[in-house]
Amino acid sequence: MRRFAVERAKNIVRSYHRSLSSSFSFSSSSAMSSRKSSPVTLENINPKVIKCEYAVRGEIVMHAQRLQQELQAKPGTHPFDEILYCNIGNPQSLGQQPITFFREVLALCDHPAILDSDQTHALFSSDAIARAWQILDQIPGRATGAYSHSQGIKGLRDAIAAGIAARDGFPANADDIFITDGASPGVHMMMQLLLRSEEDGILCPIPQYPLYSASIALHGGTLVPYYLDEATGWGLEISDLKKQLEEARSKGIAVRALVVINPGNPTGQVLAEGNQREIVEFCKEEGLVLLADEVYQENVYVDDKKFNSFKKISRSIGYGEDDITLVSFQSVSKGYYGECGKRGGYMEVTGFCPEVREQIYKVASVNLCSNITGQILASLIMNPPKVGDESFESFSAEKDGILKSLARRAKTLEDAFNSLEGITCNKTEGAMYLFPRLHLPQKAIKAAEAVKTAPDAFYARRLLETTGIVVVPGSGFGQVPGTWHVRCTILPQEDKIPAIVSRLTAFHQSFMDEFRD
Amino acid sequence: MRRFAVERAKNIVRSYHRSLSSSFSFSSSSAMSSRKSSPVTLENINPKVIKCEYAVRGEIVMHAQRLQQELQAKPGTHPFDEILYCNIGNPQSLGQQPITFFREVLALCDHPAILDSDQTHALFSSDAIARAWQILDQIPGRATGAYSHSQGIKGLRDAIAAGIAARDGFPANADDIFITDGASPGVHMMMQLLLRSEEDGILCPIPQYPLYSASIALHGGTLVPYYLDEATGWGLEISDLKKQLEEARSKGIAVRALVVINPGNPTGQVLAEGNQREIVEFCKEEGLVLLADEVYQENVYVDDKKFNSFKKISRSIGYGEDDITLVSFQSVSKGYYGECGKRGGYMEVTGFCPEVREQIYKVASVNLCSNITGQILASLIMNPPKVGDESFESFSAEKDGILKSLARRAKTLEDAFNSLEGITCNKTEGAMYLFPRLHLPQKAIKAAEAVKTAPDAFYARRLLETTGIVVVPGSGFGQVPGTWHVRCTILPQEDKIPAIVSRLTAFHQSFMDEFRD
């Protein structure tokens, strides 16, 4: 069993490197032609940088950008008239509209000079104006252009803590909140804190969001994979967790933390409460930091599942700060707001001893603070309009419209994938992605190997060049060796979905006709 | 000579560690009492994190924040009624007003829905409205809430490149621009790229802005110090550069890059053109990447000096991309705009081979993109209102008012320090800081050693506790061993300056009366 696990781990690493070499083969080859006079070459830069990979914006996306430029320069040069980016969770790039109330408050905080003018009341809702005043009063000198406390403006952290407490039914403390430029910098900070060498490991789900593998690579640690079970809707088996942990420890790796992404990216499952309790118990017993990626907490599309934060689960078991060390990541980029470009988010850090907390603060202080617009937005998503506020009805209509539409799109695309020969696709219970499995014919796999490409990357490239649809090969997320997937977002607007389904269907049929064994 | 240099280098590291241990002595002591159940302790986190130090927000500032809370809770408990933060280049926190045109454009881009309304014309200048439209049209789908290209929105990079070309008189390319959340992330990216181990070194000025020592420590490299000569107005001696380079190489350190901060932080000097040419020649000959911190390019206060970018200097010598590898850092946080909270900036990257450039892009892509508000602001500072624009006159009045006032404050504080017994202070030609030298009596030095504190930290703490004025000890920036300094910003508003001068003068006299040998 163990040897099998090692083999799987090795294979994953290999599959990473395969797609790595495919992504950067041009680089490596042209490295030879590198200008003599340049003191910096691929051979003498930090090898951790070369090892790092981020498929969500990798080779396939760069290729899509080239095709888009060709389409703009010479329309009609390709069998499609637009590129459909289903590679990244970037809702507003595909037409999702921002929440009006949030944008009103941001605009007023950017230019407070207009707050005193009468015309402002004609342009902005009264509760947005009131909220802007409230926020400005929480900022020393109302200076939205000043560096803030390195954890973020105290009044905004109070609002976030109150939002967490209301969500969980357990208290939250503003001193535990670190507001960050999106969730990613918080993840990097934790990896930087925990990883001393490649003898330190982080348990990550496979498939995983490649930020984790990228950050672990950049910080020189070891990714210890555990497998989500596709057959049971990407279930998380504690027995597999235990096995992988023992396996890693037997190889002398000190496992520092467990990453859990709930709702799942790229896998779209929502963890059951009982499963979450097992995970908390496991981290407590094994002395692991629980790194809970909860950025999709607002994105749940099924009635029989609901989001529970790991903090709520821990506290409801009766575990406090002395029992479990927990970091929860949240972002303004996902949910119904999808404000990716604002780069706002926070991590809630609990169960660390004061002297380590001081070190986390010190690292945050080196970067001074996160952007104030993102900080304000992070407080708004955790404290949106309430019943009775002028904006409440329009806000609710915007929010529900987006979430209901995402649920419809998820179902339509899921059915479309499942209707295709040799493709099986689990339900998208939450998040923003489908992760269909491609049961590819041997002939297709051989064709891919012939061009030194992972079979799923081969499929994704063909799909792009034939239809303009951009998906990310499963090899960029990790998958059980010998299985192949793609990640496809549910984010194209509903009027685009029929075209996507028909193009995808037509492409897949001809692909199978070409490669069917 | 060499042994002396090594000694100096060692002393600097020691002085770092001294103030480090003083900053975090509480931590280390209380580490013993660390909760058993916590899996994370000072003993098992990444030692690079512990080694990293950032004095600008270090122990003295945390102490100031405690005093401020005490003042709010119990007014009258201290011999002053407010804390005067002269520790950090954070203009708007001290009352500097933002540039109206910039904020108008940001507000309109945050809430484009109001662009079509008539009332908007009553609230916003017409050129701000036009600029907002122009910027929105450069953003695919006008989606200011979408992740952008990982280098930043192409149209904004075009504007930045045009601004650089107009500034330098030499062409600039949008593909060379990486827009970042302030300048710091760009510096971190370069350290991450260049530093493979502690055998890799970066030549840094001493005194230096501690972001560099912090980033080098976090990325596990070695800081190779070169000394600015206080006696010649913080001149940069190529002979000392050469000596330190050879010294480092003789110890087996591969020196990858040279950091130059111009105008200087914390030292406030503006480099002479001839000196810059020597630096370019030196980097070319020695195969060093030139990391040019040019974030204070708008902050020059003397008539006989002007800012020249290192790119302009290189190109005017006739050196192109094949001759010199150069990175220039710029930020929206400094200049006359001082928009620290917006976290905008860029690095212009030239002279790297394509395959290394691809690696830089890959690392940028892991963090998706910098915040769009900061991106827009970065384009605005490089393309402000022009003659004939509706806002030009008010814009110019705001800009000149801020810069002239900064020049007056610099002169007043410089004279004040120079009038004090045993203090000498070089001219602030540029940037936002004074770095006076404290010729401390032996008795004061012994008193500091008795409490295990660096003498300048001892002085700064006394100053804070007596007057509420917060300055940063020179040991946080590095200084020739046996010399002691503090860094004091020129940013308090002019109505505060007289009080600062009188409090400072009274404090210093009593300090000397207490410790004079």
XYZ file of N, CA, C and O in Angstrom, chain A residues 50-139:
360
model
N 11.783 28.172 -11.126
C 11.571 27.339 -12.319
C 10.635 26.184 -11.991
O 9.742 25.853 -12.767
N 10.778 25.645 -10.773
C 9.950 24.494 -10.376
C 8.479 24.906 -10.221
O 7.570 24.119 -10.480
N 8.272 26.142 -9.807
C 6.913 26.619 -9.554
C 6.099 26.637 -10.848
O 6.602 26.939 -11.912
N 4.831 26.274 -10.719
C 3.963 26.241 -11.894
C 2.576 26.716 -11.515
O 2.101 26.457 -10.407
N 1.927 27.446 -12.413
C 0.566 27.927 -12.160
C -0.245 27.805 -13.443
O -0.306 28.715 -14.256
N -0.861 26.612 -13.599
C -1.485 26.254 -14.870
C -2.664 27.151 -15.225
O -2.995 27.313 -16.399
N -3.315 27.743 -14.188
C -4.504 28.557 -14.455
C -4.164 29.707 -15.406
O -5.002 30.203 -16.143
N -2.901 30.145 -15.376
C -2.451 31.136 -16.355
C -1.233 30.610 -17.112
O -0.320 31.352 -17.442
N -1.248 29.326 -17.379
C -0.098 28.667 -17.987
C -0.131 28.705 -19.509
O -0.773 29.556 -20.127
N 0.522 27.705 -20.106
C 0.791 27.673 -21.549
C -0.497 27.809 -22.365
O -0.569 28.575 -23.312
N -1.538 27.078 -21.942
C -2.773 27.056 -22.737
C -3.405 28.453 -22.790
O -3.941 28.874 -23.825
N -3.285 29.197 -21.686
C -3.884 30.533 -21.637
C -3.061 31.512 -22.475
O -3.610 32.350 -23.191
N -1.735 31.364 -22.402
C -0.890 32.224 -23.242
C -1.205 31.975 -24.716
O -1.287 32.905 -25.515
N -1.436 30.709 -25.060
C -1.787 30.359 -26.439
C -3.125 31.012 -26.807
O -3.266 31.574 -27.907
N -4.085 30.985 -25.867
C -5.392 31.610 -26.125
C -5.229 33.108 -26.383
O -5.861 33.670 -27.281
N -4.334 33.746 -25.613
C -4.117 35.190 -25.796
C -3.523 35.464 -27.187
O -3.899 36.427 -27.855
N -2.628 34.581 -27.633
C -2.069 34.741 -28.990
C -3.186 34.632 -30.026
O -3.294 35.454 -30.929
N -4.050 33.613 -29.856
C -5.150 33.427 -30.810
C -6.066 34.655 -30.818
O -6.509 35.101 -31.886
N -6.312 35.211 -29.624
C -7.190 36.381 -29.551
C -6.593 37.558 -30.321
O -7.294 38.249 -31.067
N -5.278 37.746 -30.182
C -4.618 38.823 -30.935
C -4.742 38.574 -32.433
O -5.035 39.488 -33.215
N -4.587 37.308 -32.865
C -4.731 36.979 -34.287
C -6.147 37.289 -34.766
O -6.345 37.839 -35.850
N -7.141 36.955 -33.913
C -8.540 37.222 -34.292
C -8.784 38.717 -34.456
O -9.493 39.138 -35.368
N -8.175 39.512 -33.560
C -8.367 40.960 -33.651
C -7.669 41.501 -34.893
O -8.205 42.337 -35.621
N -6.456 41.003 -35.152
C -5.683 41.481 -36.302
C -6.318 41.005 -37.617
O -6.540 41.791 -38.534
N -6.630 39.710 -37.685
C -7.201 39.135 -38.915
C -8.456 38.330 -38.594
O -8.394 37.104 -38.426
N -9.624 38.999 -38.484
C -10.858 38.241 -38.223
C -11.057 37.145 -39.276
O -10.675 37.321 -40.434
N -11.600 36.010 -38.807
C -11.867 34.927 -39.762
C -10.709 33.982 -39.959
O -10.783 33.046 -40.756
N -9.607 34.207 -39.260
C -8.454 33.308 -39.436
C -8.616 32.030 -38.616
O -7.777 31.132 -38.705
N -9.655 31.967 -37.789
C -9.865 30.771 -36.963
C -11.326 30.337 -37.062
O -12.189 31.139 -37.400
N -11.609 29.057 -36.767
C -12.993 28.545 -36.894
C -13.941 29.076 -35.820
O -14.993 28.488 -35.591
N -13.582 30.161 -35.132
C -14.452 30.752 -34.090
C -14.195 32.254 -34.095
O -13.156 32.716 -34.576
N -15.165 33.021 -33.568
C -14.998 34.475 -33.649
C -14.625 35.100 -32.307
O -14.370 36.302 -32.223
N -14.640 34.290 -31.230
C -14.186 34.839 -29.947
C -13.596 33.741 -29.074
O -13.879 32.564 -29.259
N -12.722 34.164 -28.142
C -12.159 33.240 -27.162
C -13.076 33.235 -25.947
O -13.459 34.301 -25.449
N -13.466 32.057 -25.486
C -14.324 31.931 -24.305
C -13.472 31.430 -23.141
O -13.095 30.254 -23.102
N -13.138 32.346 -22.237
C -12.219 32.005 -21.146
C -12.944 31.273 -20.023
O -13.599 31.895 -19.191
N -12.829 29.949 -20.025
C -13.388 29.133 -18.938
C -12.261 28.581 -18.065
O -12.406 27.554 -17.401
N -11.125 29.277 -18.082
C -9.939 28.766 -17.383
C -9.805 29.304 -15.976
O -9.077 28.742 -15.167
N -10.472 30.423 -15.671
C -10.175 31.104 -14.419
C -11.448 31.658 -13.785
O -12.371 32.069 -14.498
N -11.483 31.643 -12.451
C -12.644 32.143 -11.715
C -12.653 33.655 -11.675
O -12.356 34.257 -10.653
N -12.988 34.268 -12.825
C -12.897 35.720 -13.000
C -14.227 36.253 -13.532
O -14.326 36.667 -14.695
N -15.276 36.240 -12.674
C -16.654 36.431 -13.157
C -16.875 37.711 -13.956
O -17.523 37.696 -15.006
N -16.341 38.847 -13.482
C -16.648 40.118 -14.148
C -15.979 40.227 -15.518
O -16.429 40.999 -16.365
N -14.935 39.417 -15.745
C -14.317 39.441 -17.083
C -15.263 38.831 -18.115
O -15.113 39.065 -19.310
N -16.253 38.056 -17.642
C -17.207 37.421 -18.555
C -18.582 38.093 -18.484
O -19.569 37.535 -18.940
N -18.627 39.283 -17.879
C -19.866 40.052 -17.946
C -20.667 40.128 -16.661
O -21.676 40.854 -16.612
N -20.249 39.398 -15.611
C -20.980 39.543 -14.349
C -20.849 40.977 -13.856
O -19.751 41.555 -13.881
N -21.969 41.568 -13.439
C -21.967 42.957 -12.986
C -21.646 43.044 -11.500
O -22.040 42.168 -10.727
N -20.899 44.084 -11.080
C -20.620 44.230 -9.657
C -21.883 44.587 -8.874
O -22.858 45.078 -9.448
N -21.863 44.342 -7.574
C -22.969 44.709 -6.685
C -22.962 46.230 -6.526
O -21.952 46.814 -6.116
N -24.081 46.874 -6.884
C -24.132 48.343 -6.923
C -23.756 48.979 -5.593
O -22.926 49.898 -5.552
N -24.337 48.482 -4.491
C -24.080 49.086 -3.176
C -22.586 49.102 -2.856
O -22.046 50.116 -2.405
N -21.919 47.998 -3.133
C -20.477 47.917 -2.839
C -19.722 48.992 -3.618
O -18.878 49.711 -3.079
N -20.049 49.129 -4.909
C -19.324 50.094 -5.746
C -19.632 51.533 -5.351
O -18.774 52.408 -5.419
N -20.882 51.780 -4.922
C -21.221 53.131 -4.450
C -20.328 53.510 -3.272
O -19.737 54.595 -3.244
N -20.202 52.591 -2.310
C -19.404 52.891 -1.114
C -17.942 53.099 -1.499
O -17.292 54.048 -1.033
N -17.429 52.254 -2.387
C -16.016 52.394 -2.784
C -15.777 53.748 -3.443
O -14.799 54.444 -3.146
N -16.685 54.141 -4.343
C -16.510 55.420 -5.048
C -16.515 56.583 -4.058
O -15.690 57.494 -4.145
N -17.428 56.546 -3.099
C -17.529 57.641 -2.117
C -16.297 57.683 -1.216
O -15.821 58.763 -0.853
N -15.742 56.511 -0.884
C -14.521 56.494 -0.051
C -13.297 56.933 -0.865
O -12.345 57.467 -0.294
N -13.332 56.724 -2.177
C -12.221 57.182 -3.018
C -12.213 58.692 -3.162
O -11.166 59.308 -3.326
N -13.412 59.301 -3.127
C -13.499 60.753 -3.354
C -14.466 61.382 -2.355
O -15.545 61.874 -2.733
N -14.068 61.367 -1.067
C -14.973 61.831 0.005
C -15.412 63.283 -0.172
O -16.426 63.696 0.395
N -14.668 64.031 -1.008
C -15.001 65.452 -1.185
C -16.454 65.623 -1.628
O -17.096 66.629 -1.303
N -17.005 64.638 -2.358
C -18.364 64.819 -2.887
C -19.444 64.465 -1.860
O -20.631 64.678 -2.101
N -19.018 63.953 -0.701
C -20.014 63.501 0.276
C -20.893 64.633 0.780
O -22.034 64.424 1.173
N -20.358 65.859 0.761
C -21.121 66.978 1.298
C -22.041 67.616 0.257
O -22.831 68.491 0.576
N -21.931 67.185 -0.994
C -22.688 67.850 -2.062
C -24.105 67.278 -2.207
O -24.337 66.088 -1.976
N -25.045 68.148 -2.593
C -26.434 67.710 -2.765
C -26.567 66.729 -3.922
O -27.279 65.735 -3.840
N -25.845 67.015 -5.028
C -25.961 66.134 -6.196
C -25.639 64.682 -5.829
O -26.142 63.743 -6.442
N -24.791 64.519 -4.813
C -24.392 63.160 -4.416
C -25.608 62.330 -4.032
O -25.693 61.144 -4.366
N -26.592 62.972 -3.389
C -27.789 62.234 -2.974
C -28.635 61.804 -4.169
O -29.403 60.849 -4.078
N -28.467 62.491 -5.281
C -29.197 62.091 -6.486
C -28.514 60.905 -7.159
O -29.145 60.135 -7.885
N -27.207 60.742 -6.891
C -26.430 59.706 -7.587
C -26.219 58.442 -6.760
O -25.975 57.368 -7.308
N -26.275 58.571 -5.429
C -25.928 57.442 -4.555
C -27.054 57.151 -3.578
O -27.754 58.067 -3.137
N -27.208 55.888 -3.225
C -28.248 55.528 -2.248
C -27.861 56.066 -0.871
O -26.682 56.214 -0.548
N -28.875 56.347 -0.058
C -28.605 56.993 1.238
C -27.836 56.075 2.158
O -26.981 56.531 2.933
N -28.089 54.760 2.078
C -27.335 53.875 2.989
C -25.886 53.717 2.532
O -24.990 53.511 3.361
N -25.630 53.870 1.219
C -24.237 53.852 0.746
C -23.504 55.090 1.280
O -22.353 54.991 1.739
N -24.186 56.234 1.253
C -23.576 57.469 1.781
C -23.312 57.311 3.280
O -22.223 57.607 3.770
N -24.313 56.761 4.000
C -24.134 56.565 5.446
C -22.977 55.602 5.734
O -22.154 55.825 6.620
N -22.907 54.533 4.933
C -21.842 53.544 5.151
C -20.475 54.151 4.878
O -19.503 53.907 5.601
N -20.411 54.995 3.820
C -19.125 55.640 3.501
C -18.673 56.509 4.671
O -17.516 56.455 5.088
N -19.623 57.313 5.231
C -19.269 58.131 6.404
C -18.783 57.250 7.548
O -17.766 57.522 8.176
N -19.521 56.168 7.775
C -19.179 55.267 8.885
C -17.760 54.730 8.710
O -16.949 54.738 9.645
N -17.436 54.312 7.483
C -16.112 53.758 7.209
C -15.041 54.844 7.341
O -14.006 54.649 7.992
N -15.312 56.019 6.760
C -14.317 57.104 6.832
C -14.038 57.484 8.283
O -12.894 57.766 8.651
N -15.071 57.428 9.115
C -14.880 57.775 10.528
C -14.034 56.734 11.258
O -13.493 57.001 12.327
N -13.935 55.535 10.682
C -13.108 54.490 11.312
C -11.646 54.598 10.883
O -10.774 53.910 11.419
N -11.373 55.454 9.869
C -10.015 55.595 9.356
C -9.387 56.845 9.962
O -9.939 57.941 9.809
